Amino acid sequence: AEKKTILPYITLLREVCSSAWAAVLTLKKLYEKANPELKAELGRLLKLAAHLETSAKVEQVLKLLPKLDGKVVIFTEYRGTQAFIKKHLEAAGLGVVTFDGTLSAGRKEFTKFLFRRYGDVLVSTESGGEGINLQYCNNVINFDLPWNPMRLEQRIGRVHRLGQTKDVYIFNLATQGTIEEHIWRLLDEKIKMFEMVVGQLDTILTQLHLDKSFESHLIDIFIRSESEGELVKELDQLADGILKARKEITQSSLLDLLP
C-alpha cells in the first residue's frame, strides 16, 4: 500500500525534471485526492507549474541549436514537455514538427516528410519514436532521461543506423540536484553506457536476472533509500553488478573466439 501511495510522487519527481508542464496532470490528480493539509501546498504547486513560462533546459536547447549543423531530433517522455518545447522553439523562429504515438500511420509519414523537407527540429515522444528511421538527421537531444536505458539506446538508434553518413552527436540534459542527476551518474559515469556497443546493454541486463524491469528496480531503490548517501550506495551496487556482468560477457565472447 505504501508503494502505491508513493509512486505518484516518484512520477512527479521525474516529470518536474522534464518540465513544469509535464508535471501538471500528476499534480492535479494528487491535489484532488489529497487531505486538507496537503491540498493547500499541492494547489500552490499546481498554480506555479501551470504558469511557469521557461526552464533552464529550454534555455540550454536554444543556446545549443544555432551551433548544430543539420536537422535535430529532440526526445522527451512527456506530451506536456513536447508542447512546452514546441512553443519556445517556434517563438524563436524555428520550424518545429511534432511526432507522437497518437498519429495514424498516414499522418506519421506526412510528418516525416514535413520534417525532412522543411523542418529544423522534430520533437518526438517515446511512443512516437518507435519504428521511425531518421538517418538523414545526425543530432539528438535527450531532453529528459528515461529510466529504462534500453529506451535511451532505441532513441539513439533512430539516427545511428544503416544509411547514416555523418557523425552522430548526442546531447543529454539532466537537471542538477534532482533524481535525474542520479540516473545520469549511473548511466554515464558509472556504467558508461554511451561507450557500449549497441545491443550489449540488453545482453548485460538479461544476464543480471533482475526479477522485474530495470525501471521498476530503480523505483524500488528510490523508495527504500532513506537518505541520499544510502541512495548513492544502492545505485553504486547496481552499477557494480552491471559492470561485472559486462566483464563476464566480454570474457566469454573472447573465449568463444579461441580455436
Tab-separated table of C-alpha atoms in Angstrom:
chain	number	residue	atom	x	y	z
A	1	ALA	CA	0.000	0.000	0.000
A	2	GLU	CA	2.877	2.337	0.874
A	3	LYS	CA	4.470	1.803	-2.551
A	4	LYS	CA	1.151	2.560	-4.275
A	5	THR	CA	0.865	5.827	-2.337
A	6	ILE	CA	4.434	6.954	-3.025
A	7	LEU	CA	4.567	6.032	-6.744
A	8	PRO	CA	2.710	9.161	-7.977
A	9	TYR	CA	5.279	11.263	-6.085
A	10	ILE	CA	8.152	9.410	-7.793
A	11	THR	CA	6.390	10.079	-11.124
A	12	LEU	CA	6.087	13.740	-10.145
A	13	LEU	CA	9.800	13.980	-9.322
A	14	ARG	CA	10.602	12.557	-12.765
A	15	GLU	CA	8.181	14.883	-14.574
A	16	VAL	CA	9.464	18.002	-12.818
A	17	CYS	CA	12.954	17.195	-14.159
A	18	SER	CA	11.487	17.390	-17.666
A	19	SER	CA	9.228	20.461	-17.453
A	20	ALA	CA	6.577	22.063	-15.260
A	21	TRP	CA	4.022	21.345	-17.989
A	22	ALA	CA	4.755	17.611	-17.750
A	23	ALA	CA	4.003	17.680	-14.006
A	24	VAL	CA	0.627	19.477	-14.198
A	25	LEU	CA	-1.558	16.387	-14.739
A	26	THR	CA	0.049	14.385	-11.886
A	27	LEU	CA	-0.170	17.410	-9.566
A	28	LYS	CA	-3.869	17.788	-10.432
A	29	LYS	CA	-4.570	14.100	-9.622
A	30	LEU	CA	-2.656	14.318	-6.324
A	31	TYR	CA	-4.447	17.577	-5.438
A	32	GLU	CA	-7.885	16.008	-5.993
A	33	LYS	CA	-7.106	13.065	-3.674
A	34	ALA	CA	-5.087	14.925	-1.020
A	35	ASN	CA	-6.042	15.524	2.596
A	36	PRO	CA	-6.701	19.179	3.611
A	37	GLU	CA	-3.140	19.689	4.933
A	38	LEU	CA	-1.529	18.652	1.663
A	39	LYS	CA	-4.182	20.224	-0.560
A	40	ALA	CA	-3.060	23.814	0.060
A	41	GLU	CA	0.589	23.036	-0.783
A	42	LEU	CA	-0.299	20.978	-3.864
A	43	GLY	CA	-2.674	23.724	-5.017
A	44	ARG	CA	0.152	26.268	-4.751
A	45	LEU	CA	2.491	24.000	-6.737
A	46	LEU	CA	-0.187	23.331	-9.365
A	47	LYS	CA	-0.726	27.058	-9.929
A	48	LEU	CA	3.036	27.605	-10.125
A	49	ALA	CA	3.547	24.747	-12.626
A	50	ALA	CA	0.746	25.985	-14.898
A	51	HIS	CA	2.245	29.475	-15.069
A	52	LEU	CA	5.974	28.715	-15.354
A	53	GLU	CA	6.985	30.078	-18.727
A	54	THR	CA	10.575	28.947	-19.145
A	55	SER	CA	13.144	26.406	-17.937
A	56	ALA	CA	16.915	26.009	-17.792
A	57	LYS	CA	16.657	23.052	-20.189
A	58	VAL	CA	14.794	25.062	-22.850
A	59	GLU	CA	17.348	27.857	-22.476
A	60	GLN	CA	20.176	25.346	-22.991
A	61	VAL	CA	18.471	23.960	-26.115
A	62	LEU	CA	18.035	27.465	-27.556
A	63	LYS	CA	21.758	28.148	-26.973
A	64	LEU	CA	22.770	24.797	-28.460
A	65	LEU	CA	20.653	24.728	-31.650
A	66	PRO	CA	22.492	27.533	-33.541
A	67	LYS	CA	25.772	25.623	-33.028
A	68	LEU	CA	24.473	22.409	-34.623
A	69	ASP	CA	24.809	21.610	-38.284
A	70	GLY	CA	21.780	19.940	-39.856
A	71	LYS	CA	18.435	18.766	-38.521
A	72	VAL	CA	17.839	17.964	-34.862
A	73	VAL	CA	15.546	15.471	-33.142
A	74	ILE	CA	14.584	16.173	-29.520
A	75	PHE	CA	13.206	13.272	-27.476
A	76	THR	CA	11.019	13.611	-24.393
A	77	GLU	CA	8.904	11.143	-22.419
A	78	TYR	CA	6.048	13.602	-21.919
A	79	ARG	CA	3.415	15.203	-24.149
A	80	GLY	CA	3.312	18.267	-21.843
A	81	THR	CA	7.042	18.812	-22.348
A	82	GLN	CA	6.654	18.286	-26.093
A	83	ALA	CA	4.141	21.179	-26.232
A	84	PHE	CA	6.406	23.286	-23.983
A	85	ILE	CA	9.448	22.785	-26.249
A	86	LYS	CA	7.414	23.435	-29.416
A	87	LYS	CA	6.060	26.727	-28.029
A	88	HIS	CA	9.550	28.030	-27.180
A	89	LEU	CA	11.272	26.905	-30.382
A	90	GLU	CA	8.530	28.314	-32.603
A	91	ALA	CA	8.766	31.616	-30.703
A	92	ALA	CA	12.483	31.599	-31.608
A	93	GLY	CA	11.550	31.300	-35.296
A	94	LEU	CA	12.385	27.619	-35.824
A	95	GLY	CA	10.443	25.167	-37.989
A	96	VAL	CA	9.169	22.585	-35.492
A	97	VAL	CA	7.428	19.298	-36.283
A	98	THR	CA	5.960	17.117	-33.504
A	99	PHE	CA	5.681	13.358	-33.542
A	100	ASP	CA	3.840	11.133	-31.049
A	101	GLY	CA	2.129	7.770	-30.696
A	102	THR	CA	-1.384	9.113	-31.323
A	103	LEU	CA	-0.651	9.840	-35.001
A	104	SER	CA	-2.102	7.486	-37.626
A	105	ALA	CA	0.310	5.688	-39.979
A	106	GLY	CA	-0.511	8.155	-42.778
A	107	ARG	CA	-0.054	11.164	-40.523
A	108	LYS	CA	3.301	9.803	-39.329
A	109	GLU	CA	4.509	9.527	-42.928
A	110	PHE	CA	3.348	13.072	-43.672
A	111	THR	CA	5.058	14.391	-40.517
A	112	LYS	CA	8.321	12.687	-41.514
A	113	PHE	CA	8.029	14.244	-44.983
A	114	LEU	CA	7.447	17.711	-43.467
A	115	PHE	CA	10.467	17.346	-41.189
A	116	ARG	CA	12.747	16.074	-43.930
A	117	ARG	CA	11.698	18.764	-46.412
A	118	TYR	CA	11.002	21.836	-44.264
A	119	GLY	CA	11.630	21.263	-40.550
A	120	ASP	CA	14.591	22.308	-38.424
A	121	VAL	CA	13.617	20.330	-35.323
A	122	LEU	CA	11.500	17.226	-34.712
A	123	VAL	CA	10.181	16.936	-31.142
A	124	SER	CA	9.210	13.313	-30.545
A	125	THR	CA	7.751	11.455	-27.590
A	126	GLU	CA	8.870	7.938	-26.704
A	127	SER	CA	5.883	6.263	-28.366
A	128	GLY	CA	6.295	8.472	-31.416
A	129	GLY	CA	9.881	7.326	-31.839
A	130	GLU	CA	9.009	3.685	-32.426
A	131	GLY	CA	9.736	2.454	-35.913
A	132	ILE	CA	10.914	5.739	-37.412
A	133	ASN	CA	14.179	5.955	-39.306
A	134	LEU	CA	15.893	9.318	-39.172
A	135	GLN	CA	19.279	8.570	-40.725
A	136	TYR	CA	19.136	11.899	-42.615
A	137	CYS	CA	19.362	13.602	-39.189
A	138	ASN	CA	22.522	13.394	-37.070
A	139	ASN	CA	21.800	15.423	-33.922
A	140	VAL	CA	19.845	14.004	-30.972
A	141	ILE	CA	18.935	15.909	-27.813
A	142	ASN	CA	17.574	13.786	-24.956
A	143	PHE	CA	15.557	16.467	-23.165
A	144	ASP	CA	14.846	14.067	-20.296
A	145	LEU	CA	16.305	10.691	-19.391
A	146	PRO	CA	14.175	7.529	-19.475
A	147	TRP	CA	14.811	5.199	-16.549
A	148	ASN	CA	14.948	2.271	-18.921
A	149	PRO	CA	18.393	2.524	-20.582
A	150	MET	CA	17.154	0.363	-23.470
A	151	ARG	CA	14.794	3.192	-24.434
A	152	LEU	CA	17.742	5.588	-24.470
A	153	GLU	CA	19.568	3.205	-26.783
A	154	GLN	CA	16.494	2.985	-29.050
A	155	ARG	CA	16.305	6.789	-29.297
A	156	ILE	CA	19.921	6.929	-30.476
A	157	GLY	CA	19.240	4.038	-32.867
A	158	ARG	CA	16.698	6.190	-34.754
A	159	VAL	CA	19.559	8.211	-36.271
A	160	HIS	CA	22.604	5.991	-35.721
A	161	ARG	CA	21.704	3.322	-38.266
A	162	LEU	CA	22.445	1.937	-41.713
A	163	GLY	CA	22.480	4.777	-44.222
A	164	GLN	CA	23.832	7.354	-41.745
A	165	THR	CA	26.721	9.113	-43.485
A	166	LYS	CA	27.644	11.714	-40.833
A	167	ASP	CA	28.961	11.638	-37.284
A	168	VAL	CA	26.073	11.456	-34.835
A	169	TYR	CA	26.007	13.907	-31.919
A	170	ILE	CA	24.041	13.044	-28.775
A	171	PHE	CA	23.282	15.659	-26.119
A	172	ASN	CA	21.796	14.549	-22.798
A	173	LEU	CA	20.146	17.074	-20.489
A	174	ALA	CA	19.849	16.343	-16.765
A	175	THR	CA	18.647	18.675	-14.005
A	176	GLN	CA	21.270	19.182	-11.310
A	177	GLY	CA	20.354	18.373	-7.722
A	178	THR	CA	17.431	16.114	-8.679
A	179	ILE	CA	16.530	12.450	-9.065
A	180	GLU	CA	17.608	12.758	-12.732
A	181	GLU	CA	21.190	13.622	-11.814
A	182	HIS	CA	21.485	10.261	-10.018
A	183	ILE	CA	20.224	8.407	-13.106
A	184	TRP	CA	22.679	10.304	-15.309
A	185	ARG	CA	25.559	9.471	-12.960
A	186	LEU	CA	24.597	5.762	-13.062
A	187	LEU	CA	24.264	5.574	-16.866
A	188	ASP	CA	27.139	7.784	-17.927
A	189	GLU	CA	29.778	7.938	-15.207
A	190	LYS	CA	29.305	4.510	-13.665
A	191	ILE	CA	28.354	2.036	-16.407
A	192	LYS	CA	29.480	4.255	-19.330
A	193	MET	CA	26.542	3.107	-21.451
A	194	PHE	CA	27.394	5.569	-24.232
A	195	GLU	CA	30.652	3.723	-24.816
A	196	MET	CA	28.943	0.335	-25.181
A	197	VAL	CA	28.293	-1.430	-28.450
A	198	VAL	CA	24.613	-1.216	-29.484
A	199	GLY	CA	22.832	-4.320	-28.158
A	200	GLN	CA	25.429	-5.046	-25.457
A	201	LEU	CA	23.321	-3.467	-22.718
A	202	ASP	CA	20.362	-5.759	-23.478
A	203	THR	CA	22.601	-8.825	-23.074
A	204	ILE	CA	24.001	-7.475	-19.781
A	205	LEU	CA	20.576	-6.724	-18.281
A	206	THR	CA	19.348	-10.205	-19.280
A	207	GLN	CA	22.390	-11.733	-17.536
A	208	LEU	CA	21.630	-9.795	-14.325
A	209	HIS	CA	18.330	-11.744	-13.919
A	210	LEU	CA	16.532	-8.794	-12.300
A	211	ASP	CA	13.201	-10.122	-11.059
A	212	LYS	CA	11.495	-7.089	-12.616
A	213	SER	CA	12.227	-4.412	-15.195
A	214	PHE	CA	15.243	-2.154	-14.781
A	215	GLU	CA	12.863	0.779	-14.320
A	216	SER	CA	10.937	-0.979	-11.501
A	217	HIS	CA	14.251	-1.904	-9.906
A	218	LEU	CA	15.274	1.780	-9.868
A	219	ILE	CA	11.901	2.826	-8.403
A	220	ASP	CA	12.354	0.287	-5.572
A	221	ILE	CA	15.840	1.679	-4.846
A	222	PHE	CA	14.480	5.249	-4.637
A	223	ILE	CA	11.599	4.188	-2.371
A	224	ARG	CA	13.692	2.207	0.113
A	225	SER	CA	16.640	4.648	0.318
A	226	GLU	CA	16.137	6.787	3.409
A	227	SER	CA	18.993	9.189	2.707
A	228	GLU	CA	20.992	10.477	-0.251
A	229	GLY	CA	24.032	8.517	0.960
A	230	GLU	CA	22.003	5.293	1.014
A	231	LEU	CA	20.661	6.022	-2.478
A	232	VAL	CA	24.158	6.588	-3.885
A	233	LYS	CA	25.351	3.345	-2.237
A	234	GLU	CA	22.452	1.328	-3.727
A	235	LEU	CA	22.968	2.776	-7.219
A	236	ASP	CA	26.714	2.095	-6.981
A	237	GLN	CA	25.973	-1.548	-6.105
A	238	LEU	CA	23.683	-1.808	-9.144
A	239	ALA	CA	26.419	-0.274	-11.312
A	240	ASP	CA	28.974	-2.765	-9.947
A	241	GLY	CA	26.618	-5.629	-10.870
A	242	ILE	CA	26.213	-4.289	-14.417
A	243	LEU	CA	29.983	-3.826	-14.842
A	244	LYS	CA	30.657	-7.344	-13.510
A	245	ALA	CA	28.122	-8.830	-15.955
A	246	ARG	CA	29.689	-6.804	-18.782
A	247	LYS	CA	33.143	-8.146	-17.918
A	248	GLU	CA	31.882	-11.750	-17.803
A	249	ILE	CA	30.129	-11.382	-21.188
A	250	THR	CA	33.248	-9.835	-22.763
A	251	GLN	CA	35.465	-12.639	-21.386
A	252	SER	CA	33.116	-15.408	-22.583
A	253	SER	CA	32.930	-13.746	-26.041
A	254	LEU	CA	36.738	-13.728	-26.226
A	255	LEU	CA	36.877	-17.411	-25.173
A	256	ASP	CA	34.428	-18.234	-27.970
A	257	LEU	CA	36.900	-16.743	-30.451
A	258	LEU	CA	39.736	-19.003	-29.312
A	259	PRO	CA	40.449	-22.039	-31.541
